Short mmCIF file of C-alpha atoms and ligand atoms in Angstrom, two decimals:
data_model
loop_
_atom_site.label_atom_id
_atom_site.label_comp_id
_atom_site.label_asym_id
_atom_site.label_seq_id
_atom_site.Cartn_x
_atom_site.Cartn_y
_atom_site.Cartn_z
CA MET A 6 77.36 95.63 141.55
CA PHE A 7 79.51 98.09 139.65
CA PRO A 8 81.48 99.94 142.29
CA LEU A 9 83.25 103.05 141.25
CA ALA A 10 86.85 101.87 141.29
CA GLU A 11 88.42 104.79 139.54
CA PRO A 12 89.30 107.66 141.84
CA THR A 13 90.73 109.86 139.08
CA MET A 14 87.34 109.81 137.37
CA SER A 15 85.25 110.58 140.42
CA SER A 16 83.76 113.94 141.22
CA THR A 17 86.93 114.66 143.17
CA ASP A 18 88.65 115.61 139.91
CA PRO A 19 90.68 118.79 140.24
CA GLY A 20 88.56 121.86 139.84
CA VAL A 21 89.55 124.85 137.78
CA GLY A 22 91.71 126.20 140.63
CA ASN A 23 94.26 123.41 140.44
CA ASP A 24 93.50 122.07 137.00
CA PRO A 25 96.72 121.51 135.07
CA ASN A 26 94.85 122.41 131.90
CA HIS A 27 94.63 125.94 133.17
CA GLY A 28 98.39 126.47 133.13
CA ASP A 29 101.23 125.76 135.44
CA HIS A 30 101.81 127.71 138.63
CA ASP A 31 105.08 129.15 137.36
CA GLY A 32 103.47 130.17 134.08
CA ALA A 33 105.37 127.67 131.91
CA PRO A 34 103.24 126.04 129.24
CA ARG A 35 102.26 122.50 130.16
CA VAL A 36 101.08 119.56 128.15
CA LEU A 37 97.30 119.46 128.35
CA ARG A 38 95.84 116.74 130.51
CA PRO A 39 92.70 115.14 129.12
CA ARG A 40 89.67 115.22 131.40
CA ARG A 41 86.66 113.00 131.29
CA ALA A 42 83.07 112.85 132.45
CA ALA A 43 82.84 111.80 136.07
CA PRO A 44 80.64 108.76 136.74
CA ALA A 45 79.61 110.17 140.09
CA ASP A 46 77.96 113.02 138.22
CA ALA A 47 76.02 110.74 135.89
CA VAL A 48 72.26 110.99 136.16
CA ARG A 49 71.37 109.30 132.89
CA PRO A 50 71.31 105.50 133.03
CA THR A 51 73.61 105.22 130.01
CA ARG A 52 77.01 103.89 130.94
CA ALA A 53 79.92 101.75 129.82
CA GLU A 54 80.76 98.94 132.20
CA VAL A 55 84.38 97.90 132.08
CA ASN A 56 85.12 94.42 133.37
CA LEU A 57 88.66 94.50 134.71
CA GLY A 58 88.55 90.77 135.46
CA ASN A 59 88.05 90.09 131.76
CA LEU A 60 90.95 92.40 130.97
CA ARG A 61 93.23 90.37 133.24
CA PHE A 62 91.87 87.17 131.72
CA ASN A 63 92.72 88.39 128.21
CA LEU A 64 96.23 89.30 129.31
CA ARG A 65 96.73 85.74 130.57
CA VAL A 66 95.38 84.33 127.28
CA LEU A 67 97.85 86.45 125.33
CA GLU A 68 100.70 85.44 127.64
CA ARG A 69 99.89 81.80 126.99
CA ALA A 70 99.73 82.43 123.26
CA LEU A 71 103.31 83.65 123.50
CA GLU A 72 104.68 80.63 125.34
CA PRO A 73 107.56 79.26 123.26
CA GLN A 74 106.57 76.07 121.46
CA ALA A 75 109.91 74.32 121.20
CA PRO A 76 109.22 70.69 120.36
CA ARG A 77 110.12 68.52 123.35
CA THR A 78 112.33 65.89 121.85
CA PRO A 79 115.37 64.42 123.59
CA ALA A 80 117.58 66.35 121.16
CA THR A 81 116.06 69.71 122.11
CA GLU A 82 115.51 68.96 125.79
CA ALA A 83 118.80 70.53 126.76
CA THR A 84 118.27 73.64 124.62
CA PRO A 85 116.81 76.45 126.68
CA ALA A 86 113.62 77.77 125.10
CA ALA A 87 113.77 81.36 123.84
CA PRO A 88 112.31 83.75 126.42
CA ARG A 89 108.67 84.67 125.93
CA ALA A 90 108.10 87.95 124.13
CA ALA A 91 107.16 90.73 126.55
CA ILE A 92 103.71 92.30 126.27
CA TRP A 93 103.53 96.07 125.87
CA GLY A 94 99.79 96.79 125.89
CA VAL A 95 98.52 99.51 123.60
CA LEU A 96 96.38 101.93 125.60
CA LYS A 97 96.11 104.85 123.20
CA ALA A 98 92.82 106.71 122.74
CA ASP A 99 91.95 106.32 126.42
CA ALA A 100 92.70 102.60 126.29
CA TYR A 101 90.44 102.12 123.28
CA GLY A 102 87.70 103.94 125.14
CA HIS A 103 87.89 101.85 128.30
CA GLY A 104 89.54 104.51 130.48
CA ALA A 105 93.33 104.47 130.37
CA PRO A 106 94.20 104.98 134.07
CA ALA A 107 92.06 102.11 135.35
CA VAL A 108 93.13 99.80 132.53
CA ALA A 109 96.80 100.67 133.01
CA ARG A 110 96.61 100.11 136.76
CA THR A 111 94.99 96.72 136.27
CA LEU A 112 97.54 95.61 133.70
CA GLU A 113 100.46 96.93 135.72
CA ARG A 114 99.31 94.97 138.78
CA ALA A 115 98.84 91.91 136.57
CA GLY A 116 102.50 92.13 135.57
CA ILE A 117 102.44 93.52 132.02
CA ALA A 118 105.91 94.60 130.88
CA GLY A 119 105.08 97.98 129.40
CA LEU A 120 102.45 100.21 127.84
CA CYS A 121 102.22 102.08 124.56
CA VAL A 122 100.25 105.23 123.82
CA ALA A 123 100.08 107.49 120.80
CA LEU A 124 100.40 110.88 122.46
CA LEU A 125 102.66 112.51 124.99
CA GLU A 126 99.49 113.76 126.72
CA GLU A 127 98.25 110.19 127.07
CA ALA A 128 101.54 109.07 128.58
CA ILE A 129 101.53 111.92 131.08
CA GLU A 130 97.98 111.05 132.07
CA LEU A 131 99.18 107.55 132.94
CA ARG A 132 102.20 108.77 134.89
CA SER A 133 99.95 111.20 136.76
CA ALA A 134 97.76 108.22 137.64
CA GLY A 135 100.78 106.61 139.28
CA ILE A 136 101.75 104.13 136.56
CA GLN A 137 105.41 103.19 136.95
CA ILE A 138 106.15 100.65 134.21
CA PRO A 139 107.75 101.81 130.93
CA ILE A 140 105.47 103.82 128.64
CA LEU A 141 106.29 104.14 124.97
CA VAL A 142 105.04 107.26 123.17
CA MET A 143 104.45 105.84 119.71
CA GLY A 144 103.29 108.95 117.86
CA GLY A 145 106.75 110.47 118.13
CA TYR A 146 105.36 114.01 118.34
CA TYR A 147 106.65 116.05 121.25
CA GLY A 148 105.60 119.51 120.17
CA PRO A 149 107.43 122.36 118.49
CA ARG A 150 109.03 123.59 121.70
CA ARG A 151 111.55 122.17 124.14
CA GLU A 152 108.89 121.78 126.85
CA GLY A 153 107.51 118.61 125.26
CA LEU A 154 110.90 116.93 125.41
CA GLU A 155 111.43 118.15 128.97
CA GLU A 156 108.06 116.63 129.94
CA LEU A 157 109.09 113.41 128.28
CA LEU A 158 112.21 113.12 130.40
CA ALA A 159 110.61 114.46 133.56
CA ASN A 160 107.98 111.73 133.30
CA ASP A 161 110.49 109.01 132.47
CA LEU A 162 108.75 108.15 129.19
CA VAL A 163 110.21 106.25 126.26
CA PRO A 164 110.13 108.31 123.08
CA VAL A 165 109.71 106.81 119.66
CA ILE A 166 111.84 108.56 117.07
CA TYR A 167 112.08 108.30 113.29
CA HIS A 168 113.98 111.43 112.17
CA ALA A 169 117.62 112.43 112.63
CA GLU A 170 116.40 115.83 113.92
CA GLN A 171 114.61 114.12 116.80
CA VAL A 172 117.91 112.55 117.85
CA ALA A 173 119.60 115.96 117.74
CA ASP A 174 116.78 117.55 119.78
CA LEU A 175 117.01 114.86 122.45
CA ALA A 176 120.81 115.06 122.49
CA SER A 177 120.56 118.82 123.06
CA LEU A 178 118.91 118.16 126.43
CA GLY A 179 122.26 116.83 127.61
CA ARG A 180 120.79 113.99 129.64
CA PRO A 181 120.75 110.28 128.88
CA VAL A 182 117.56 109.01 127.26
CA GLY A 183 116.62 105.60 125.85
CA VAL A 184 114.63 105.68 122.61
CA HIS A 185 112.89 103.27 120.27
CA LEU A 186 113.55 103.84 116.59
CA LYS A 187 110.54 103.25 114.39
CA VAL A 188 111.23 102.11 110.85
CA ASP A 189 108.79 101.94 107.99
CA THR A 190 108.86 98.48 106.46
CA GLY A 191 105.72 98.86 104.37
CA MET A 192 103.00 100.61 106.34
CA GLY A 193 103.84 103.92 104.67
CA ARG A 194 102.66 105.90 107.67
CA LEU A 195 105.25 106.66 110.33
CA GLY A 196 108.83 105.50 110.70
CA ALA A 197 112.19 106.15 109.08
CA ALA A 198 111.99 105.29 105.39
CA PRO A 199 114.81 103.13 104.04
CA THR A 200 116.36 106.25 102.46
CA GLU A 201 116.32 108.11 105.79
CA LEU A 202 117.73 105.29 107.82
CA ASP A 203 121.43 106.03 107.40
CA GLY A 204 120.88 109.59 108.58
CA VAL A 205 119.10 108.44 111.75
CA ILE A 206 121.71 105.75 112.42
CA GLU A 207 124.50 108.31 111.99
CA ALA A 208 122.75 110.75 114.32
CA LEU A 209 122.38 108.02 116.95
CA ALA A 210 125.99 106.94 116.61
CA ALA A 211 127.06 110.57 117.07
CA SER A 212 124.84 111.16 120.13
CA PRO A 213 125.97 108.93 122.99
CA SER A 214 123.35 110.39 125.37
CA VAL A 215 120.59 109.06 123.10
CA ARG A 216 120.62 105.30 123.57
CA LEU A 217 118.86 103.03 121.09
CA ASP A 218 116.93 100.66 123.37
CA GLY A 219 114.31 99.52 120.90
CA LEU A 220 113.75 98.97 117.20
CA MET A 221 110.15 98.79 115.99
CA THR A 222 107.94 98.67 112.97
CA HIS A 223 104.21 98.33 112.37
CA LEU A 224 102.50 95.64 110.31
CA ALA A 225 100.00 96.82 107.72
CA CYS A 226 98.26 93.57 106.81
CA ALA A 227 98.62 91.16 109.74
CA ASP A 228 94.87 90.51 109.64
CA ASP A 229 94.81 89.68 105.91
CA ASP A 230 94.17 86.16 104.62
CA ASP A 231 97.48 86.34 102.84
CA LEU A 232 100.40 86.85 105.20
CA GLY A 233 102.86 87.52 102.36
CA THR A 234 103.04 91.26 103.08
CA THR A 235 103.69 90.57 106.76
CA GLU A 236 106.51 88.17 105.92
CA GLU A 237 107.99 90.74 103.58
CA GLN A 238 107.80 93.44 106.26
CA LEU A 239 109.50 91.14 108.77
CA ALA A 240 112.28 90.37 106.30
CA ARG A 241 112.86 94.10 105.73
CA PHE A 242 112.83 94.65 109.47
CA SER A 243 115.52 92.09 110.05
CA ALA A 244 117.66 93.59 107.26
CA ILE A 245 117.30 97.00 108.95
CA GLU A 246 118.27 95.49 112.29
CA ALA A 247 121.40 94.07 110.67
CA ARG A 248 122.28 97.56 109.32
CA ALA A 249 121.82 99.07 112.79
CA ARG A 250 123.97 96.40 114.43
CA ALA A 251 126.65 96.82 111.78
CA ALA A 252 126.75 100.50 112.78
CA GLY A 253 127.37 99.48 116.39
CA LEU A 254 123.82 100.02 117.66
CA THR A 255 122.37 97.32 119.91
CA PRO A 256 118.60 97.54 120.30
CA ARG A 257 117.52 95.21 123.12
CA ILE A 258 113.79 95.24 122.35
CA ARG A 259 112.62 94.55 118.82
CA HIS A 260 108.88 94.73 118.26
CA ALA A 261 106.50 94.65 115.34
CA ALA A 262 103.32 92.77 116.17
CA ASN A 263 99.86 94.14 116.88
CA SER A 264 97.16 91.71 118.07
CA ALA A 265 96.73 89.98 114.72
CA GLY A 266 100.48 89.76 114.18
CA MET A 267 101.21 88.26 117.58
CA LEU A 268 98.37 85.74 117.41
CA ARG A 269 98.94 84.62 113.83
CA VAL A 270 102.64 84.95 113.03
CA ALA A 271 105.13 83.36 115.41
CA ALA A 272 108.04 85.09 113.64
CA ALA A 273 106.51 88.50 114.38
CA ARG A 274 106.75 88.07 118.16
CA LEU A 275 110.43 89.03 118.46
CA ASP A 276 111.29 90.49 121.91
CA ALA A 277 107.99 92.26 122.56
CA VAL A 278 104.49 92.50 121.12
CA ARG A 279 102.03 95.41 121.11
CA PRO A 280 98.49 94.08 121.35
CA GLY A 281 95.63 96.54 121.71
CA ILE A 282 92.28 95.23 120.56
CA ALA A 283 92.86 91.66 121.77
CA LEU A 284 93.43 92.86 125.33
CA PHE A 285 89.95 94.32 125.16
CA GLY A 286 88.53 90.98 124.10
CA VAL A 287 87.87 91.68 120.44
CA PRO A 288 89.30 89.26 117.87
CA PRO A 289 91.53 91.27 115.54
CA ARG A 290 90.13 89.53 112.50
CA ALA A 291 86.71 88.11 111.78
CA GLY A 292 86.65 84.55 113.00
CA LEU A 293 90.02 84.79 114.74
CA GLY A 294 89.36 83.97 118.32
CA ALA A 295 92.37 83.21 120.45
CA SER A 296 91.54 79.52 120.14
CA GLU A 297 92.17 79.62 116.42
CA ALA A 298 95.50 81.33 116.75
CA ASP A 299 98.51 79.35 115.61
CA SER A 300 97.29 75.88 114.78
CA THR A 301 100.44 74.26 116.18
CA ARG A 302 99.39 74.73 119.77
CA ALA A 303 96.65 73.59 122.08
CA PRO A 304 93.54 75.78 121.77
CA LEU A 305 93.52 78.84 123.94
CA PRO A 306 90.39 80.10 125.69
CA GLU A 307 88.38 82.71 123.80
CA LEU A 308 89.05 86.31 124.62
CA ARG A 309 86.40 88.00 126.78
CA PRO A 310 84.94 91.39 125.84
CA VAL A 311 85.86 94.00 128.41
CA MET A 312 83.33 96.72 127.62
CA ARG A 313 79.56 96.54 127.85
CA VAL A 314 77.43 99.57 127.01
CA ARG A 315 73.97 99.75 128.53
CA SER A 316 71.15 102.18 129.08
CA GLU A 317 67.49 101.97 130.02
CA ILE A 318 64.13 102.59 128.39
CA VAL A 319 63.00 106.10 129.35
CA SER A 320 59.83 106.22 127.26
CA VAL A 321 57.61 103.63 125.55
CA ARG A 322 54.76 104.20 123.16
CA ASP A 323 52.34 102.01 121.28
CA LEU A 324 51.94 103.04 117.68
CA PRO A 325 49.25 102.14 115.18
CA GLN A 326 50.28 100.70 111.83
CA GLY A 327 51.58 103.30 109.38
CA GLU A 328 53.16 105.68 111.91
CA ARG A 329 56.53 107.25 111.07
CA ILE A 330 59.21 108.06 113.60
CA GLY A 331 62.43 110.01 114.06
CA TYR A 332 64.27 112.60 111.97
CA GLY A 333 63.43 112.30 108.32
CA HIS A 334 60.70 109.77 109.09
CA THR A 335 62.99 107.00 107.85
CA TRP A 336 60.96 104.22 109.49
CA GLN A 337 57.26 103.47 109.32
CA SER A 338 55.46 100.88 111.41
CA ALA A 339 54.28 97.98 109.23
CA ARG A 340 52.06 96.77 112.07
CA LYS A 341 50.91 97.93 115.46
CA SER A 342 54.24 98.52 117.20
CA ARG A 343 55.71 99.17 120.62
CA ILE A 344 58.62 101.59 120.40
CA ALA A 345 61.03 102.26 123.24
CA THR A 346 63.13 105.41 123.45
CA VAL A 347 66.62 105.01 124.93
CA PRO A 348 68.91 107.88 125.99
CA MET A 349 71.96 107.07 123.92
CA GLY A 350 72.70 108.63 120.55
CA TYR A 351 75.45 109.39 118.13
CA ALA A 352 76.99 111.94 120.49
CA ASP A 353 77.60 109.00 122.81
CA GLY A 354 79.22 106.95 120.10
CA LEU A 355 76.25 105.03 118.75
CA SER A 356 76.81 105.44 115.04
CA ARG A 357 74.09 106.97 112.87
CA HIS A 358 74.87 104.18 110.43
CA LEU A 359 73.02 101.89 112.84
CA SER A 360 69.77 103.70 112.00
CA ASN A 361 67.30 101.03 110.84
CA ARG A 362 70.17 98.49 110.80
CA GLY A 363 71.58 97.84 114.26
CA HIS A 364 70.14 96.07 117.27
CA ALA A 365 69.88 96.37 121.01
CA LEU A 366 69.17 93.74 123.65
CA VAL A 367 66.09 94.11 125.85
CA ARG A 368 65.02 91.48 128.39
CA GLY A 369 67.62 89.17 126.85
CA ARG A 370 66.20 89.44 123.34
CA ARG A 371 67.41 91.24 120.23
CA ALA A 372 65.33 94.25 119.16
CA PRO A 373 65.95 96.36 116.04
CA ILE A 374 67.01 99.99 116.14
CA VAL A 375 64.32 101.89 114.22
CA GLY A 376 64.34 105.37 112.75
CA ALA A 377 67.38 107.61 112.66
CA VAL A 378 69.74 107.45 115.60
CA SER A 379 69.74 111.02 116.89
CA MET A 380 72.27 112.90 118.98
CA ASP A 381 71.02 111.83 122.40
CA LEU A 382 68.25 109.33 121.76
CA THR A 383 67.57 106.15 119.86
CA MET A 384 64.36 104.23 119.25
CA VAL A 385 64.15 100.46 119.53
CA ASP A 386 61.27 98.32 118.30
CA VAL A 387 60.25 96.18 121.28
CA THR A 388 57.05 94.84 119.73
CA ASP A 389 58.50 91.33 119.93
CA VAL A 390 59.85 91.75 123.43
CA PRO A 391 56.87 90.87 125.61
CA GLY A 392 56.71 92.65 128.93
CA SER A 393 59.12 95.44 127.96
CA ARG A 394 58.52 98.54 129.98
CA LEU A 395 60.02 101.75 131.36
CA GLY A 396 63.31 101.19 133.15
CA ASP A 397 64.21 97.98 131.30
CA GLU A 398 67.90 97.64 130.63
CA VAL A 399 68.92 98.14 126.99
CA VAL A 400 72.32 96.80 125.89
CA PHE A 401 73.92 98.23 122.77
CA LEU A 402 77.28 96.49 123.17
CA GLY A 403 77.96 93.28 125.07
CA ALA A 404 75.93 90.51 126.62
CA GLN A 405 72.56 90.46 128.30
CA ASP A 406 70.97 87.67 130.25
CA GLY A 407 67.28 88.43 130.69
CA PRO A 408 63.92 86.76 131.29
CA LEU A 409 63.46 86.09 127.56
CA GLY A 410 66.92 84.72 126.83
CA LYS A 411 70.59 85.46 126.54
CA ASP A 412 72.33 87.20 123.66
CA VAL A 413 75.35 89.31 122.84
CA ILE A 414 76.11 92.16 120.50
CA SER A 415 79.82 92.27 119.72
CA ALA A 416 81.89 95.24 118.63
CA SER A 417 82.52 93.33 115.39
CA GLU A 418 78.80 93.00 114.73
CA ILE A 419 78.26 96.71 115.30
CA ALA A 420 81.22 97.47 113.05
CA ASP A 421 79.73 95.36 110.27
CA HIS A 422 76.41 97.19 110.53
CA ALA A 423 78.02 100.59 110.72
CA GLY A 424 80.50 99.97 107.91
CA THR A 425 83.54 100.35 110.13
CA ILE A 426 85.94 98.32 112.29
CA PRO A 427 85.65 97.29 115.97
CA TRP A 428 88.53 99.64 116.88
CA GLU A 429 86.37 102.58 115.82
CA VAL A 430 83.31 101.22 117.61
CA LEU A 431 85.16 101.08 120.93
CA THR A 432 87.02 104.36 120.62
CA SER A 433 83.84 106.16 119.57
CA ILE A 434 82.09 105.64 122.90
CA SER A 435 82.36 109.25 123.93
CA ARG A 436 83.37 110.91 127.14
CA ARG A 437 79.72 111.67 127.83
CA VAL A 438 79.23 107.98 128.66
CA PRO A 439 80.65 107.41 132.13
CA ARG A 440 82.81 104.35 132.64
CA PHE A 441 82.05 102.12 135.58
CA TYR A 442 84.62 99.57 136.61
CA ARG A 443 83.70 96.09 137.62
CA GLU A 444 86.03 94.03 139.79
CA PRO A 445 84.48 90.57 139.85
C1 PLP B 629 101.92 101.24 116.21
C2 PLP B 629 100.82 100.38 116.75
N1 PLP B 629 101.13 99.24 117.37
C3 PLP B 629 100.18 98.41 117.88
C4 PLP B 629 98.84 98.73 117.76
C5 PLP B 629 97.81 97.78 118.32
O1 PLP B 629 97.00 97.25 117.32
P1 PLP B 629 95.81 96.24 117.63
O2 PLP B 629 94.77 97.03 118.36
O3 PLP B 629 95.36 95.80 116.30
O4 PLP B 629 96.36 95.15 118.45
C6 PLP B 629 98.47 99.90 117.11
C7 PLP B 629 97.06 100.24 116.96
O5 PLP B 629 96.56 100.66 115.98
C8 PLP B 629 99.49 100.75 116.59
O6 PLP B 629 99.19 101.89 115.94
#
């Protein structure tokens, strides 16, 4: 049912002999390629199932959310609608834990315009997997030596820059390169600050080989109730664009919006958008399903979660009342209890904060996590799950349809229990959990 559709993650991964992580043949330092657990090697029944059909579905939902909404009156009939903003999917951190090569391949085939990653290493991983569409390296860090910049060009990647020195470094390569300039309009994290902007613009104007293709910023509060900060950031962004144009620069692709920004703020869509979490089927804000986005349009279908994390019961025991379990004995049975042990722990990305708080699904019914989540194992109270036994499927994230019912545990629910955000829930599923790809 879950065929292995990811050749780069199979047991045919390069061995040490030809592993790029072990240095290049000519001795030149190379950017490290990440490596992951190979599903074919997995013995344990714990795995993350990645539904590529749902990923494609979410892409279509986002495309529809971007359709221009020009009112169709006779007066506007003749006016061509503005083109739809392009989607550049954010696949950093191994595509939010889903496995970047398989996700990128699926999105590329589905016609996405471009991809964004944080690291040069992540971009190279995608190029090595055969991805041909533009890839933006958002982190803007290319290493202290020239090799990083050489790799950037050799792999036809799009660098993000925010310092005048980066322009000079790229110009020193003596080859044409298109860049996106990141400006800080209020995130206070990465991007040219207003005071640094003139220097970067001057450096660009003086370096004809470094072409300004894109102008970008990042929204800090697009998921807030109050969109005032977002509006302010967009106003600053457009003032910065005007300064760049006045200096003779002509960025073709302006982009600012993450998932929340693109779904909630029409003015943030510009020429391209950078959704991450929404592609993976998680609403970027509590209660914000795609259907609630932008009240001016017809409801869109809900996004579909792409990842499901499941394991199986490997041990069950019946305890008398008053028994304590797990490290620190943090849970005690208040009645005669049936406790299942499941081989997934915090080293797999199941947060310790879920100890005595979170849930799992067994036979289609919700069962509480009891005792402390340990490194490799977690206990689940299946007293109220009649018929539970060894080998039963246990779902920690996603839906389960079983003999006792149907339920779902969302990344947002886990985040609430663990005191974090769904982004962290997804990206925490560690490399020890093999990804299996489902092509419905
Ligand atoms: C610069 C940048 N753009 C876009 C995104 C995508 O954000 P989201 O996952 O909220 O859509 C991120 C992710 O954090 C980001 O850092």
